[in-house]
Amino acid sequence: MISAALSHLANQLNQQFRINFQLAEDVAVVSTLVELDGSVTPNANNKLVITLVNIEKDTVPYRPGSAGRSLDDRLLQHSAPLFLNLYVMVSANFGAGNYSEALKYISQAVTFFQLKPVLDQRNSPGLDRRIERLVMDIENLPIPDLNNLWSLLGGRYLPSMFYKVRMITVDAGAVSGQLPFIRDLQAAVSKE
């Protein structure tokens, strides 16, 4: 689910780049900037890199579990959907000779998400059916926090934006219980 959400963001950006810059190849990729051994990730060179930085449970949009009827007149209780916030860094990873390209792509990404801050099934074809919508919110980080984040990512600062991607719905559709369905309340009460 998380991979589908981030891949969708990259695909949307790549479509935008193809339209605006007449590109044949993808520029936006979902990747880390640095490998675990400290080496540079090869597929992230001269790319706009989307990196997952953190995942948190969003407790605000809590909805109780839903119920439906089974074939044998029992209520099927489903678990409540899980809403996640993904913290994502969008970085323009272009070498020093291509710094203007880095600024061009990060600017276009910011513009795209400003014009289309909500991606849903209606306005964003190809969004995984399990995802209700993605809401892009820019997160402002103070310079010391930004420095700490880049240290954690293992790289040096690149032109970048930090986003909170809200409202990812993870609903497995699994039944968490069955309850008897009462058709006649009077009959149920008189049995006791």
Coordinates of C-alpha atoms in Angstrom, one line a residue:
M1 CA 0.0 0.0 0.0
I2 CA 2.8 2.5 0.9
S3 CA 4.8 1.5 -2.1
A4 CA 1.7 2.0 -4.3
A5 CA 1.1 5.5 -2.9
L6 CA 4.7 6.6 -3.4
S7 CA 4.9 5.1 -6.9
H8 CA 1.7 6.9 -7.8
L9 CA 3.2 10.2 -6.7
A10 CA 6.3 9.5 -8.9
N11 CA 4.1 8.5 -11.8
Q12 CA 2.0 11.7 -11.5
L13 CA 5.2 13.8 -11.4
N14 CA 6.6 12.0 -14.4
Q15 CA 3.4 12.7 -16.4
Q16 CA 3.7 16.3 -15.5
F17 CA 7.4 16.4 -16.5
R18 CA 6.7 14.7 -19.9
I19 CA 4.0 17.4 -20.7
N20 CA 6.1 20.4 -19.5
F21 CA 9.6 19.4 -20.5
Q22 CA 8.9 16.9 -23.4
L23 CA 10.9 14.1 -21.8
A24 CA 11.0 10.5 -23.0
E25 CA 12.4 9.0 -19.7
D26 CA 11.2 9.1 -16.1
V27 CA 12.9 11.7 -13.9
A28 CA 10.9 11.1 -10.6
V29 CA 11.9 7.9 -8.8
V30 CA 11.1 6.4 -5.4
S31 CA 14.4 5.6 -3.8
T32 CA 16.8 6.3 -1.1
L33 CA 19.7 8.7 -1.8
V34 CA 22.4 6.7 -0.1
E35 CA 22.8 2.9 0.2
L36 CA 23.2 1.3 3.6
D37 CA 27.0 1.0 3.0
G38 CA 27.2 4.8 2.4
S39 CA 27.5 4.7 -1.4
V40 CA 25.3 6.8 -3.6
T41 CA 22.3 5.0 -4.9
P42 CA 22.9 4.6 -8.7
N43 CA 19.3 4.9 -9.9
A44 CA 18.9 8.3 -8.0
N45 CA 21.6 10.2 -9.9
N46 CA 20.1 13.2 -11.9
K47 CA 16.6 12.3 -10.7
L48 CA 13.9 13.8 -8.5
V49 CA 13.9 11.4 -5.6
I50 CA 10.9 10.6 -3.5
T51 CA 12.1 9.1 -0.1
L52 CA 9.9 7.8 2.7
V53 CA 11.2 9.4 5.9
N54 CA 8.6 8.3 8.5
I55 CA 5.2 6.7 8.9
E56 CA 2.7 7.6 11.6
K57 CA -0.9 6.6 12.4
D58 CA -3.4 9.4 12.0
T59 CA -5.8 9.2 14.9
V60 CA -8.0 12.2 13.9
P61 CA -10.1 10.6 11.1
Y62 CA -11.1 7.6 13.3
R63 CA -14.1 5.7 12.0
P64 CA -15.5 2.7 13.9
G65 CA -15.6 -0.7 12.2
S66 CA -18.4 -1.3 9.7
A67 CA -20.8 -4.2 9.6
G68 CA -22.5 -6.1 6.7
R69 CA -24.7 -9.1 6.5
S70 CA -23.5 -12.6 5.7
L71 CA -25.5 -15.3 3.9
D72 CA -26.6 -17.0 7.2
D73 CA -28.1 -13.8 8.7
R74 CA -25.2 -12.8 10.8
L75 CA -23.7 -9.4 11.0
L76 CA -20.1 -9.4 9.8
Q77 CA -18.0 -6.9 11.7
H78 CA -15.0 -5.4 9.8
S79 CA -12.1 -3.7 11.4
A80 CA -11.8 0.0 11.1
P81 CA -9.7 1.4 8.3
L82 CA -6.2 2.6 9.2
F83 CA -5.2 6.1 8.3
L84 CA -1.5 6.8 7.9
N85 CA 0.5 9.9 7.5
L86 CA 3.6 9.4 5.4
Y87 CA 6.5 11.9 5.7
V88 CA 8.2 12.2 2.3
M89 CA 11.2 14.1 1.2
V90 CA 11.2 15.1 -2.5
S91 CA 14.8 15.9 -3.4
A92 CA 16.4 17.1 -6.7
N93 CA 19.5 14.9 -6.9
F94 CA 21.4 16.6 -9.7
G95 CA 25.2 17.2 -9.8
A96 CA 26.8 20.6 -9.4
G97 CA 26.9 21.1 -13.2
N98 CA 23.1 20.5 -13.3
Y99 CA 22.1 22.7 -10.4
S100 CA 19.7 24.7 -12.5
E101 CA 18.0 21.4 -13.6
A102 CA 17.6 20.6 -9.9
L103 CA 15.9 23.9 -9.3
K104 CA 13.7 23.4 -12.4
Y105 CA 12.4 20.0 -11.3
I106 CA 11.9 20.8 -7.6
S107 CA 10.0 23.9 -8.7
Q108 CA 7.8 21.9 -11.0
A109 CA 7.1 19.3 -8.3
V110 CA 6.1 22.0 -5.8
T111 CA 3.9 23.7 -8.4
F112 CA 2.2 20.4 -9.3
F113 CA 1.4 19.5 -5.7
Q114 CA 0.2 23.1 -5.1
L115 CA -2.2 22.9 -8.0
K116 CA -3.3 19.3 -7.2
P117 CA -2.9 18.9 -3.4
V118 CA -5.5 16.1 -3.3
L119 CA -5.1 13.0 -5.4
D120 CA -8.1 10.7 -5.5
Q121 CA -9.9 8.1 -7.7
R122 CA -11.7 10.9 -9.6
N123 CA -8.8 13.2 -10.5
S124 CA -5.9 10.8 -10.5
P125 CA -6.4 7.7 -12.7
G126 CA -4.3 4.8 -11.7
L127 CA -4.5 5.4 -7.9
D128 CA -4.6 2.0 -6.2
R129 CA -8.3 1.2 -5.4
R130 CA -7.4 0.5 -1.7
I131 CA -6.4 4.1 -1.3
E132 CA -9.2 6.6 -0.9
R133 CA -7.1 9.7 -1.4
L134 CA -3.7 11.3 -0.9
V135 CA -3.4 14.8 0.6
M136 CA -0.2 16.6 0.1
D137 CA 0.8 19.1 2.9
I138 CA 4.1 20.9 2.9
E139 CA 5.8 20.6 6.3
N140 CA 8.1 23.4 7.3
L141 CA 11.2 22.2 9.1
P142 CA 13.4 24.5 11.1
I143 CA 17.0 24.6 9.9
P144 CA 18.3 22.4 12.9
D145 CA 15.6 19.8 12.2
L146 CA 16.4 19.9 8.5
N147 CA 20.1 19.4 9.3
N148 CA 19.3 16.4 11.5
L149 CA 17.0 14.9 8.8
W150 CA 19.7 15.2 6.1
S151 CA 22.2 13.6 8.5
L152 CA 19.8 10.7 9.1
L153 CA 19.3 10.3 5.4
G154 CA 23.1 10.0 5.0
G155 CA 23.5 12.7 2.5
R156 CA 24.3 16.4 2.0
Y157 CA 21.6 18.9 1.5
L158 CA 19.8 19.0 -1.9
P159 CA 17.1 21.3 -3.1
S160 CA 14.1 19.6 -1.5
M161 CA 10.6 19.8 -0.1
F162 CA 9.3 17.9 2.9
Y163 CA 5.7 16.7 2.6
K164 CA 3.2 15.1 4.9
V165 CA 1.1 12.7 2.8
R166 CA -2.2 12.4 4.7
M167 CA -5.2 10.1 4.6
I168 CA -3.8 6.9 3.2
T169 CA -6.5 4.3 3.8
V170 CA -5.4 0.8 4.6
D171 CA -8.5 -1.3 4.7
A172 CA -7.8 -5.0 4.4
G173 CA -11.5 -5.8 4.3
A174 CA -11.0 -8.6 6.7
V175 CA -13.8 -9.8 8.9
S176 CA -13.0 -9.3 12.5
G177 CA -16.1 -10.9 14.0
Q178 CA -19.6 -12.2 13.5
L179 CA -22.7 -11.1 15.4
P180 CA -26.1 -12.7 15.3
F181 CA -28.6 -10.6 13.4
I182 CA -31.9 -10.0 15.3
R183 CA -34.9 -9.7 13.0
D184 CA -37.6 -9.5 15.6
L185 CA -36.7 -7.7 18.8
Q186 CA -39.8 -8.9 20.6
A187 CA -39.0 -12.6 19.9
A188 CA -35.4 -12.1 21.0
V189 CA -36.5 -10.5 24.3
S190 CA -39.2 -13.1 25.0
K191 CA -36.6 -15.9 24.7
E192 CA -34.7 -14.5 27.7

